[in-house]
mmCIF file of C-alpha atoms in Angstrom:
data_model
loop_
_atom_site.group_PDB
_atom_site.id
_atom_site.type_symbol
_atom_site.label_atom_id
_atom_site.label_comp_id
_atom_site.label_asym_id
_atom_site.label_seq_id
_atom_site.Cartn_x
_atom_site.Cartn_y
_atom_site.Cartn_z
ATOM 1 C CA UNK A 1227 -0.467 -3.344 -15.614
ATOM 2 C CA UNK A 1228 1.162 -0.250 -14.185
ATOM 3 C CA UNK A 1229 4.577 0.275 -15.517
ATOM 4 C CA UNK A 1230 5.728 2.165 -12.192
ATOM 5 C CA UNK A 1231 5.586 -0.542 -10.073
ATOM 6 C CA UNK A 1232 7.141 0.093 -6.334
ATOM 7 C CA UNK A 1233 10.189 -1.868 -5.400
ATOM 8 C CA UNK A 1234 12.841 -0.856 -2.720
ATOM 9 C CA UNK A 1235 16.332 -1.084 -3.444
ATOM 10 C CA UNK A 1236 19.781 -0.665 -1.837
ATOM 11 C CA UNK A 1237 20.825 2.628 -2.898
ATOM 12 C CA UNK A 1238 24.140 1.396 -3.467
ATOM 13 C CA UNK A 1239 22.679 -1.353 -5.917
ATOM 14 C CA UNK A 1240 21.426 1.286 -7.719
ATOM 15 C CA UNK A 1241 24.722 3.309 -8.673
ATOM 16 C CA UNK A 1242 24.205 5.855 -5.491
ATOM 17 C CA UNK A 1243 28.244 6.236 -4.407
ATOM 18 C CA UNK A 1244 26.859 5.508 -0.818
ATOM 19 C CA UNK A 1245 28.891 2.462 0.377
ATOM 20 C CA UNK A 1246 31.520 2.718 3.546
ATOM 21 C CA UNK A 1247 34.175 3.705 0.611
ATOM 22 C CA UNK A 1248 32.402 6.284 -1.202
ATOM 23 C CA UNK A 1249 31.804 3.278 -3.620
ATOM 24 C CA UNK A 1250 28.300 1.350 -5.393
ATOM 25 C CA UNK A 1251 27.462 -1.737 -6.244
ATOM 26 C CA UNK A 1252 25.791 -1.077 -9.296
ATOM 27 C CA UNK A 1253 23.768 -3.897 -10.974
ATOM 28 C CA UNK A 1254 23.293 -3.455 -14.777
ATOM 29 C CA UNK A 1255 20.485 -5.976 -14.920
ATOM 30 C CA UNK A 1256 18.733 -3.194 -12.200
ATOM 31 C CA UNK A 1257 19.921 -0.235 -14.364
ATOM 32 C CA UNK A 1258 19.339 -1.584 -17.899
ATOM 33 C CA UNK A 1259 16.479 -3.966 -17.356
ATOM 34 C CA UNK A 1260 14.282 -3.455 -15.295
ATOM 35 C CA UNK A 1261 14.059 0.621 -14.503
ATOM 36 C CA UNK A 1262 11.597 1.055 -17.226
ATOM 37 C CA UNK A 1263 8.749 -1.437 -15.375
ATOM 38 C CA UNK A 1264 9.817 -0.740 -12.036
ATOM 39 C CA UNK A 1265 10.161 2.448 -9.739
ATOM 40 C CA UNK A 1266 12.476 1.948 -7.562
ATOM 41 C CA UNK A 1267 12.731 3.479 -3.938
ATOM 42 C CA UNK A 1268 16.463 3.470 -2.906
ATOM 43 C CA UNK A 1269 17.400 3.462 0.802
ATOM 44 C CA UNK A 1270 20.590 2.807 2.392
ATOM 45 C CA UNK A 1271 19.942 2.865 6.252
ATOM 46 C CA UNK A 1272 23.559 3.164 7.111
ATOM 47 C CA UNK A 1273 23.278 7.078 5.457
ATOM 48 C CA UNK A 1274 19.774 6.738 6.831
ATOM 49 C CA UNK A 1275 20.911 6.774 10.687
ATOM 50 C CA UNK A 1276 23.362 9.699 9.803
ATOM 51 C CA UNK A 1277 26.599 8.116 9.306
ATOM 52 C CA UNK A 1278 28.838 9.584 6.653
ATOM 53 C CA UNK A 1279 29.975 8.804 3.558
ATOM 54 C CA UNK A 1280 32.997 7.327 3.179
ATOM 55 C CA UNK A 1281 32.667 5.932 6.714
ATOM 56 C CA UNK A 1282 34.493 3.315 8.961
ATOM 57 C CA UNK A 1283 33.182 -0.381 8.789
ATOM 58 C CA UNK A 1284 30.528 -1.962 10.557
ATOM 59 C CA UNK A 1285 29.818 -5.318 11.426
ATOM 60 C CA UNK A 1286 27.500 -7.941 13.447
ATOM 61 C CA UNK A 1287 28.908 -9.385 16.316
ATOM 62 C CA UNK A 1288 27.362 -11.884 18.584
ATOM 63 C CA UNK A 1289 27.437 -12.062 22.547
ATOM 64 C CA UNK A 1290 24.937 -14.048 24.734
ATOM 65 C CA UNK A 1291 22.090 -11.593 24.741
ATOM 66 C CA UNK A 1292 22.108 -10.571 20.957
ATOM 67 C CA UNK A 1293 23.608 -9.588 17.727
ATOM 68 C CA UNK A 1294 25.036 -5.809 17.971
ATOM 69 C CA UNK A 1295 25.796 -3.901 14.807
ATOM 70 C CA UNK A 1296 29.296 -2.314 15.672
ATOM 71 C CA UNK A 1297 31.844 -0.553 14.232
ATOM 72 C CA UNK A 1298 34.586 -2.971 13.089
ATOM 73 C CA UNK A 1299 37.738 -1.555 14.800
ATOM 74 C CA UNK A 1300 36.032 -0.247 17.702
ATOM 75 C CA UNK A 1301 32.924 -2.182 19.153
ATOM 76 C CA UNK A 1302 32.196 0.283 21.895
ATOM 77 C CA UNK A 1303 30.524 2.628 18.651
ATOM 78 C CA UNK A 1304 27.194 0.679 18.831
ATOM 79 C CA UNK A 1305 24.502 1.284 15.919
ATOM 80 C CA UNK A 1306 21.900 -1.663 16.601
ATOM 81 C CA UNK A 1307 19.471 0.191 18.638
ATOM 82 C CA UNK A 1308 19.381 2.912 15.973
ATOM 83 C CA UNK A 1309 19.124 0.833 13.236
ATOM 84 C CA UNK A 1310 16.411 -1.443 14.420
ATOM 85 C CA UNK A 1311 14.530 2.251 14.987
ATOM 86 C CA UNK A 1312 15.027 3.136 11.439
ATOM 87 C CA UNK A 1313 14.595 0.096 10.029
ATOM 88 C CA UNK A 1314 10.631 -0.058 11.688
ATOM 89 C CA UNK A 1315 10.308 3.749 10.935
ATOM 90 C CA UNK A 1316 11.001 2.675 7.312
ATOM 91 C CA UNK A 1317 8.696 -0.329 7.289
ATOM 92 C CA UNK A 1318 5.755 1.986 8.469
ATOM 93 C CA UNK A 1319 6.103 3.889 5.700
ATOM 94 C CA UNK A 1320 6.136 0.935 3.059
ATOM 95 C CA UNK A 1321 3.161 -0.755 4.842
ATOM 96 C CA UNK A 1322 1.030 2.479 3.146
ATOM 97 C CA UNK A 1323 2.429 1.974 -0.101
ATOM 98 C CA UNK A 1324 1.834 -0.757 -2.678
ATOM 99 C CA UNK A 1325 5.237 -1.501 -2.082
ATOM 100 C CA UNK A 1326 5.916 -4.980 -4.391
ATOM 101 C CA UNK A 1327 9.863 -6.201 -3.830
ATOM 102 C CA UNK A 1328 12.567 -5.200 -2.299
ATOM 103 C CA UNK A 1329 16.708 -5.876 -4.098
ATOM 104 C CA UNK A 1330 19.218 -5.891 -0.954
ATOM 105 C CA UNK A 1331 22.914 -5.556 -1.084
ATOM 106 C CA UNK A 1332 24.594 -9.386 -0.296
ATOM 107 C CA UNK A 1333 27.011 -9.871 2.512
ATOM 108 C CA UNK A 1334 26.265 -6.338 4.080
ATOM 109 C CA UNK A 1335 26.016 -6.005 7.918
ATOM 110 C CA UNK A 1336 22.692 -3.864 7.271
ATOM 111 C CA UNK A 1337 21.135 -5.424 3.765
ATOM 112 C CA UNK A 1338 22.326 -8.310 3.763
ATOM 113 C CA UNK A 1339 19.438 -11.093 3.393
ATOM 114 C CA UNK A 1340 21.199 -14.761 4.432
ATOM 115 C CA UNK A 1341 25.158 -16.083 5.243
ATOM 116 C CA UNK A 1342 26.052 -12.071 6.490
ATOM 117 C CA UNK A 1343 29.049 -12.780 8.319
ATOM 118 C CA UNK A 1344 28.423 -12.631 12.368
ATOM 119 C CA UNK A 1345 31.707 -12.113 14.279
ATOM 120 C CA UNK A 1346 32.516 -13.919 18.000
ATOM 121 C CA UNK A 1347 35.134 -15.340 19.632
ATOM 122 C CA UNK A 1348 37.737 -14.889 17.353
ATOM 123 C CA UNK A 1349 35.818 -16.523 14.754
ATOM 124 C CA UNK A 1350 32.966 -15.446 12.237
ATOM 125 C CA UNK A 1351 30.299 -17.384 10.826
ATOM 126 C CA UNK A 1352 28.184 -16.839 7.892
ATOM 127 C CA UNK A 1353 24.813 -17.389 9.829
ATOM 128 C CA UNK A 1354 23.413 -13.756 9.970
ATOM 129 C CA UNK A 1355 20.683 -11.833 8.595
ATOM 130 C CA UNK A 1356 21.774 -7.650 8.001
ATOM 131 C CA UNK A 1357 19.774 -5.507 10.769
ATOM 132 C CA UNK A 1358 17.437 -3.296 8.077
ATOM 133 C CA UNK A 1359 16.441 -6.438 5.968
ATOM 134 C CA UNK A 1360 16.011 -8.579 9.290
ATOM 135 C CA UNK A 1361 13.279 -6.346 10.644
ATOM 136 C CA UNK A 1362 12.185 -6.079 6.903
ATOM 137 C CA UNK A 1363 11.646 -9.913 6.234
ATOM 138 C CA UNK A 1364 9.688 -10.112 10.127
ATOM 139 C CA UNK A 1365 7.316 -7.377 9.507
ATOM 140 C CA UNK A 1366 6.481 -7.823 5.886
ATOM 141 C CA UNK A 1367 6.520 -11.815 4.901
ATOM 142 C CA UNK A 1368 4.763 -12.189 1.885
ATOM 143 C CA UNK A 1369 7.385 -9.074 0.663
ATOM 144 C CA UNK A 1370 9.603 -10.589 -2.536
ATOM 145 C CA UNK A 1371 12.971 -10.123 -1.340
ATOM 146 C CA UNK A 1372 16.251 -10.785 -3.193
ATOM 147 C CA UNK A 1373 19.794 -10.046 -2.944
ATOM 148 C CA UNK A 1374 21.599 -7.946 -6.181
ATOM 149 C CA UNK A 1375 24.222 -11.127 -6.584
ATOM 150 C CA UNK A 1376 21.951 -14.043 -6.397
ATOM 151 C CA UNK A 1377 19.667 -11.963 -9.492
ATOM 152 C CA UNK A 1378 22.848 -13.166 -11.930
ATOM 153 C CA UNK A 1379 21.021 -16.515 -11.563
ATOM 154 C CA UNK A 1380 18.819 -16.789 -14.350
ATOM 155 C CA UNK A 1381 16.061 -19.024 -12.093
ATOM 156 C CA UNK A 1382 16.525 -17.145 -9.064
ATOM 157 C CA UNK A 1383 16.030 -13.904 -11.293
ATOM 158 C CA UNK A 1384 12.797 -15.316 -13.149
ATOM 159 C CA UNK A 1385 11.453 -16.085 -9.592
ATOM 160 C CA UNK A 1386 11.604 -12.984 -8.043
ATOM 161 C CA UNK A 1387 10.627 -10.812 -11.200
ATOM 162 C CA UNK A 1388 7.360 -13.129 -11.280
ATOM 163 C CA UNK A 1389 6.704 -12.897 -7.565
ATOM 164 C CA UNK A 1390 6.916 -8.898 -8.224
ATOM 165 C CA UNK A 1391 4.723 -8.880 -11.028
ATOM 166 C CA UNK A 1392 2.300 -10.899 -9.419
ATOM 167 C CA UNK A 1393 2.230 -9.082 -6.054
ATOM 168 C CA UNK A 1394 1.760 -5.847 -8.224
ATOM 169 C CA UNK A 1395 -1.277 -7.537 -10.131
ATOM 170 C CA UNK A 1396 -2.700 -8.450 -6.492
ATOM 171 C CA UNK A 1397 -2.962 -4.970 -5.587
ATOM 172 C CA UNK A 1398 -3.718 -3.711 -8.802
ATOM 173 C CA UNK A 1399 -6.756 -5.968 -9.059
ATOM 174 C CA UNK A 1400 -7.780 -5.117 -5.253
ATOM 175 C CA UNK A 1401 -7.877 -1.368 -5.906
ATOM 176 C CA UNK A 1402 -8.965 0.975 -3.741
ATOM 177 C CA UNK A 1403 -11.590 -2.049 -2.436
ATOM 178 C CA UNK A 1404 -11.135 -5.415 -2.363
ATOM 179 C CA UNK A 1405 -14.041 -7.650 -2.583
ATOM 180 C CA UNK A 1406 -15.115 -11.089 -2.684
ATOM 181 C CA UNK A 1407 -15.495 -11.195 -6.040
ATOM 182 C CA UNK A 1408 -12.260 -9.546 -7.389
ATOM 183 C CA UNK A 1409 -10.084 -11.725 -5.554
ATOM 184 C CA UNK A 1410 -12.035 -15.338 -6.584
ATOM 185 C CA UNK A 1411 -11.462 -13.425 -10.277
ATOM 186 C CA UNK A 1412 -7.422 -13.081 -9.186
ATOM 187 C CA UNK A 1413 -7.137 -16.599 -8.232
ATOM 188 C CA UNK A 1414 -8.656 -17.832 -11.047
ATOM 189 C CA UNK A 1415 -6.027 -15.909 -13.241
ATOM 190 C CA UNK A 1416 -3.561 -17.697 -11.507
ATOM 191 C CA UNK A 1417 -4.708 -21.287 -11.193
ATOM 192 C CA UNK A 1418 -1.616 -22.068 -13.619
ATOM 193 C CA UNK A 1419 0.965 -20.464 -11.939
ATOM 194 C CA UNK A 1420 0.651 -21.484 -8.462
ATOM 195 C CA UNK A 1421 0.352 -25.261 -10.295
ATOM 196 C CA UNK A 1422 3.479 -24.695 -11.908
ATOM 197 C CA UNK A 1423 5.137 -23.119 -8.350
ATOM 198 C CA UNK A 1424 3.854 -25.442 -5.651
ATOM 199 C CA UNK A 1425 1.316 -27.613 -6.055
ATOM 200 C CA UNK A 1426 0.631 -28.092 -2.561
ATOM 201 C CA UNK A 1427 -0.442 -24.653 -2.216
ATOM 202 C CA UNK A 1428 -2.221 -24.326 -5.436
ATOM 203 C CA UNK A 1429 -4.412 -26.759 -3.517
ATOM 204 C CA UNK A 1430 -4.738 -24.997 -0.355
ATOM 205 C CA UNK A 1431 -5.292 -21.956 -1.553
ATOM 206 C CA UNK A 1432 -8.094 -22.864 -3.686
ATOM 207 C CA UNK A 1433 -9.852 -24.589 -0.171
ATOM 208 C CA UNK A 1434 -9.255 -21.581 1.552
ATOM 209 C CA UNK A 1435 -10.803 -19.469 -1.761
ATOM 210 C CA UNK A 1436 -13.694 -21.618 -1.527
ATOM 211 C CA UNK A 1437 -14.465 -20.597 1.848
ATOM 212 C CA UNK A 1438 -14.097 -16.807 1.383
ATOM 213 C CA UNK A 1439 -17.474 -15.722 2.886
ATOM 214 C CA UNK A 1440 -16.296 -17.078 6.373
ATOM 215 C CA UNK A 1441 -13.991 -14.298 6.934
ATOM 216 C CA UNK A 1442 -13.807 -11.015 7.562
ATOM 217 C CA UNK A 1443 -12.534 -9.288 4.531
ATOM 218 C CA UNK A 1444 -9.004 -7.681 5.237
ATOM 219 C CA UNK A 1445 -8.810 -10.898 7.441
ATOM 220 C CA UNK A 1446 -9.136 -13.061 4.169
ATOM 221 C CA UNK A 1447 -7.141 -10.639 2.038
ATOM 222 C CA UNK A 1448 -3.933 -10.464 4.237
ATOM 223 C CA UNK A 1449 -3.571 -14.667 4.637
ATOM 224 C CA UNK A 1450 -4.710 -15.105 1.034
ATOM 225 C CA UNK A 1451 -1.637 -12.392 0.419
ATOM 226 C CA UNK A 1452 0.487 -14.430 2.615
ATOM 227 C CA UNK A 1453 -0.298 -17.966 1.291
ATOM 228 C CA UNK A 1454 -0.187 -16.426 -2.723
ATOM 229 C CA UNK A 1455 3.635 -14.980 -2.149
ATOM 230 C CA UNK A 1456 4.609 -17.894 0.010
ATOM 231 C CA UNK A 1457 3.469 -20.447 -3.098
ATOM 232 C CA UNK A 1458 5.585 -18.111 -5.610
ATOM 233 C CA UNK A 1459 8.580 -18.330 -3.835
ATOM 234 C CA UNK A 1460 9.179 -21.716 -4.674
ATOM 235 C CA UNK A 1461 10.318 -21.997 -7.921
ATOM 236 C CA UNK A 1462 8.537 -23.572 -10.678
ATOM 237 C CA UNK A 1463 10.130 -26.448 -11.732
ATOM 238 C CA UNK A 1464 10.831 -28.439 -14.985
ATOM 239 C CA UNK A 1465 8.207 -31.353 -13.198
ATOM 240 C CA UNK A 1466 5.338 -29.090 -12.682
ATOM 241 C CA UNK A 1467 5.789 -27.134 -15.637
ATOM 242 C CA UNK A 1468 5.209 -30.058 -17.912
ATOM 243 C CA UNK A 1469 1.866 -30.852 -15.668
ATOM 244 C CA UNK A 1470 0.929 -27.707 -16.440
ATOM 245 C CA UNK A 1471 1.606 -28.135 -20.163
ATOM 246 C CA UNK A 1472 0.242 -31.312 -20.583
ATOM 247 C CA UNK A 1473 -2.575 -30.049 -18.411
ATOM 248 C CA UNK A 1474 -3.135 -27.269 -21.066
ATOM 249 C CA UNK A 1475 -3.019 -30.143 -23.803
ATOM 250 C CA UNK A 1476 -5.722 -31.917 -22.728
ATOM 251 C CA UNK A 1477 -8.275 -28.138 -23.740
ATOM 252 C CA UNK A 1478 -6.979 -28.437 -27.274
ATOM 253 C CA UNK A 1479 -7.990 -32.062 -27.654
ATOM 254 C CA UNK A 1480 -11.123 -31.996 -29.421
ATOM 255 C CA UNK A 1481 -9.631 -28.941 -31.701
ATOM 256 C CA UNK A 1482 -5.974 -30.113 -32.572
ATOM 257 C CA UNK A 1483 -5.630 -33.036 -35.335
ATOM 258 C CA UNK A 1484 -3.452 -35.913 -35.069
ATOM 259 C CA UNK A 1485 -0.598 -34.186 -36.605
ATOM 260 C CA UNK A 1486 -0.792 -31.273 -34.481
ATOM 261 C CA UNK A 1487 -1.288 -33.224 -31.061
ATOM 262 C CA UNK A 1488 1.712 -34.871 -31.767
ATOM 263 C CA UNK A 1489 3.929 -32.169 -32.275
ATOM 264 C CA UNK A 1490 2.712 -30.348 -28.958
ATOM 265 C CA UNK A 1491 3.355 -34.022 -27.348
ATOM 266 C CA UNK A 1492 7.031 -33.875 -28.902
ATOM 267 C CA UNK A 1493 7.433 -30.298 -27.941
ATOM 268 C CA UNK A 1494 6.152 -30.575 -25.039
ATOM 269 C CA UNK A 1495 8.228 -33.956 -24.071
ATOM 270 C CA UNK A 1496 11.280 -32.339 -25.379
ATOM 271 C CA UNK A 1497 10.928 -29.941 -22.843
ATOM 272 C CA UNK A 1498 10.460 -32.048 -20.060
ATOM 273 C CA UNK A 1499 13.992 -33.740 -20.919
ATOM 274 C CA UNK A 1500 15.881 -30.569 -21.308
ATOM 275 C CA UNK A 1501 15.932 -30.481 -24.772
ATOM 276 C CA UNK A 1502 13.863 -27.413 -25.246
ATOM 277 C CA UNK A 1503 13.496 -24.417 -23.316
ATOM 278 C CA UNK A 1504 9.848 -23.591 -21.729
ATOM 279 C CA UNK A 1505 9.619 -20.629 -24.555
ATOM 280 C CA UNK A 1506 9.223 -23.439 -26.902
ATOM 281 C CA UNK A 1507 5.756 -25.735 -25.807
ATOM 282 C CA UNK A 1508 4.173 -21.633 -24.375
ATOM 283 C CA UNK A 1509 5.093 -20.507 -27.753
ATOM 284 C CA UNK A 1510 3.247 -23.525 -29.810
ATOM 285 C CA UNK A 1511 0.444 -23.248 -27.179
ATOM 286 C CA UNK A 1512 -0.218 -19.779 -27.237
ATOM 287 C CA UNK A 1513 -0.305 -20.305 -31.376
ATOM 288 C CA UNK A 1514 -3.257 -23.110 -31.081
ATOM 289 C CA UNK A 1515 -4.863 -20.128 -28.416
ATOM 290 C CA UNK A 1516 -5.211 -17.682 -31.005
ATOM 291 C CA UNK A 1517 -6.671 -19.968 -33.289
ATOM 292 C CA UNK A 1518 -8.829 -22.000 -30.943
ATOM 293 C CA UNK A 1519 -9.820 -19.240 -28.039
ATOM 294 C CA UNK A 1520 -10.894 -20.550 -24.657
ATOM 295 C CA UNK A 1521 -11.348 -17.271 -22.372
ATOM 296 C CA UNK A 1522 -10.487 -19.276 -19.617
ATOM 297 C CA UNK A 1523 -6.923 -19.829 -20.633
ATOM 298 C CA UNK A 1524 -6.488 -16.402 -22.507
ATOM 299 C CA UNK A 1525 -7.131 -15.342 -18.497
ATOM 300 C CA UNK A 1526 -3.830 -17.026 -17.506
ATOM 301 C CA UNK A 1527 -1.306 -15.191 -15.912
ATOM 302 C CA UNK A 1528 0.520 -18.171 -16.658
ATOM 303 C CA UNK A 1529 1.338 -17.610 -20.207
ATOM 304 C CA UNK A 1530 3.016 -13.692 -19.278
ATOM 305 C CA UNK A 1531 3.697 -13.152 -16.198
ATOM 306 C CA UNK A 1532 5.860 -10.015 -16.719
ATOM 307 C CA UNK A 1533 6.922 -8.008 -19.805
ATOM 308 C CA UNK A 1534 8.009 -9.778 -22.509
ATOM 309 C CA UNK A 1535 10.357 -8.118 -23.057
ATOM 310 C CA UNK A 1536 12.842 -9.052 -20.142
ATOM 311 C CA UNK A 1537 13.175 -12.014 -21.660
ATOM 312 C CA UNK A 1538 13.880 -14.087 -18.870
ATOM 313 C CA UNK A 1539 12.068 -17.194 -19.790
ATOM 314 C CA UNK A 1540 14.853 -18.044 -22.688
ATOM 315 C CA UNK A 1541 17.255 -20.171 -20.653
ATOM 316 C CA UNK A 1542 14.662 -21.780 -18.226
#
């Protein structure tokens, strides 16, 4: 897969001394991590609609007719309007690229994705959605979206770097030309994965697959896009992971002897109990793979869903 794969960013997230106090909010795990898969596109759309650097404070406040993006000690300095403009100038420009995530700074007025503080009547509550990512999230749905904090949870952070890989493979395996026939071979690659993510989906999905020729092409491709990054955000859990293994047990039963199907049983029990992480039973099954092939399985998406090398399938 393309190692330059297109993810927006908070310029502030990525080390850009951009905030309201000439500050960042650097994220190592950004820095370290992930800049040599991803290429990141860093925006901050409080610079973007020409305010300075440092700056006074914003905020949301709420009246009857709407949430207003202010300035905090003087709320007759109004940004929404401008904002919202930049925010959909911004979005037309990602809608032309293979754009495949987006990493927003928490709690900001502008970035923020969930509990941004909204201020009214003498009171704030953390109910509010940041202007830029609020226009964001509408126009671009299936879009993996994740605040910098919530990325120093190891599940949350396996989630969204597998959504992003995944989108990334969608387009990659679309090309220049989707057809019929490229995206029945995509779904097929991920017939595991969307098991392990949401079952209910998996399911779906594969009806609406199976009726392919009754839509118009870009049609099919946008709600298959939709219904694919909607099933990935829901994180695959301990449950369906071990219907997944155990469904991946029952190819190697004709090939495995006793001894062996009972150690993928244990391994694979031990996992569902917490004992082991999900490494482990992939690991073992990815050994009887090699030696037993089944091209249907070496297909999966399932068994590496991103590099390696980010190890973030070690403490799940």
């Amino acid at each position: 897969m393309d190692s330059q794969i297109l993810v927006g960013i908070s310029a502030c997230v990525l080390g850009e001394k951009v905030r309201f106090d000439s500050g960042h909010k650097a994220s190592a795990f950004v820095n370290k991590e992930l800049s040599p898969y991803l290429r990141f596109v860093a925006v901050c759309p409080e610079v973007g609609i020409g305010m300075s650097v440092p700056r006074p404070t914003i905020r949301l406040i709420s009246d009857k007719q709407r949430i207003a993006l202010v300035e905090t000690k003087d709320a007759s300095k109004d940004y929404t309007d401008a904002m919202q403009s930049y925010a959909n100038q911004k979005v037309d420009g990602f809608l032309d690229q293979p754009l495949c995530g987006y990493i927003v700074c928490a709690k900001s007025p502008t970035c923020g994705m969930e509990r941004v503080k909204v201020y009214g009547n003498n009171h704030a509550e953390k109910s509010g959605v940041g202007l830029y990512t609020q226009v964001l999230l509408e126009r671009m749905p299936w879009l993996p979206v994740e605040e910098d904090g919530r990325l120093n949870d190891p599940v949350l952070k396996e989630n969204f770097i597998t959504r992003v890989f995944c989108l990334a493979d969608f387009y990659q395996s679309m090309g220049d030309e989707p057809t019929r026939g490229k995206i029945i071979d995509f779904h097929s690659r991920y017939k595991l994965t969307l098991m392990a993510h949401h079952p209910d989906s998996y399911r779906e999905l594969g009806r609406l697959v199976a009726h392919i020729a009754d839509y118009d092409l870009d049609d099919f491709v946008a709600r298959y896009r939709l219904g694919l990054m909607n099933a990935m955000a829901h994180r695959a859990t301990r449950k369906n992971n071990t219907n997944v293994l155990m469904h991946l047990q029952g190819y190697f039963k004709r090939a495995l002897g006793k001894k062996e199907k009972a150690e993928l049983r244990k391994v694979i029990d031990d996992y569902r109990v917490g004992l082991l992480p999900l490494l482990a039973p992939l690991t073992l099954i990815k050994h009887y793979l090699h030696t037993y092939p089944d091209p249907y399985l070496a297909d999966q998406r399932y068994f590496q869903p991103y590099p390696e090398e980010l190890r973030l399938r070690y403490g799940l």
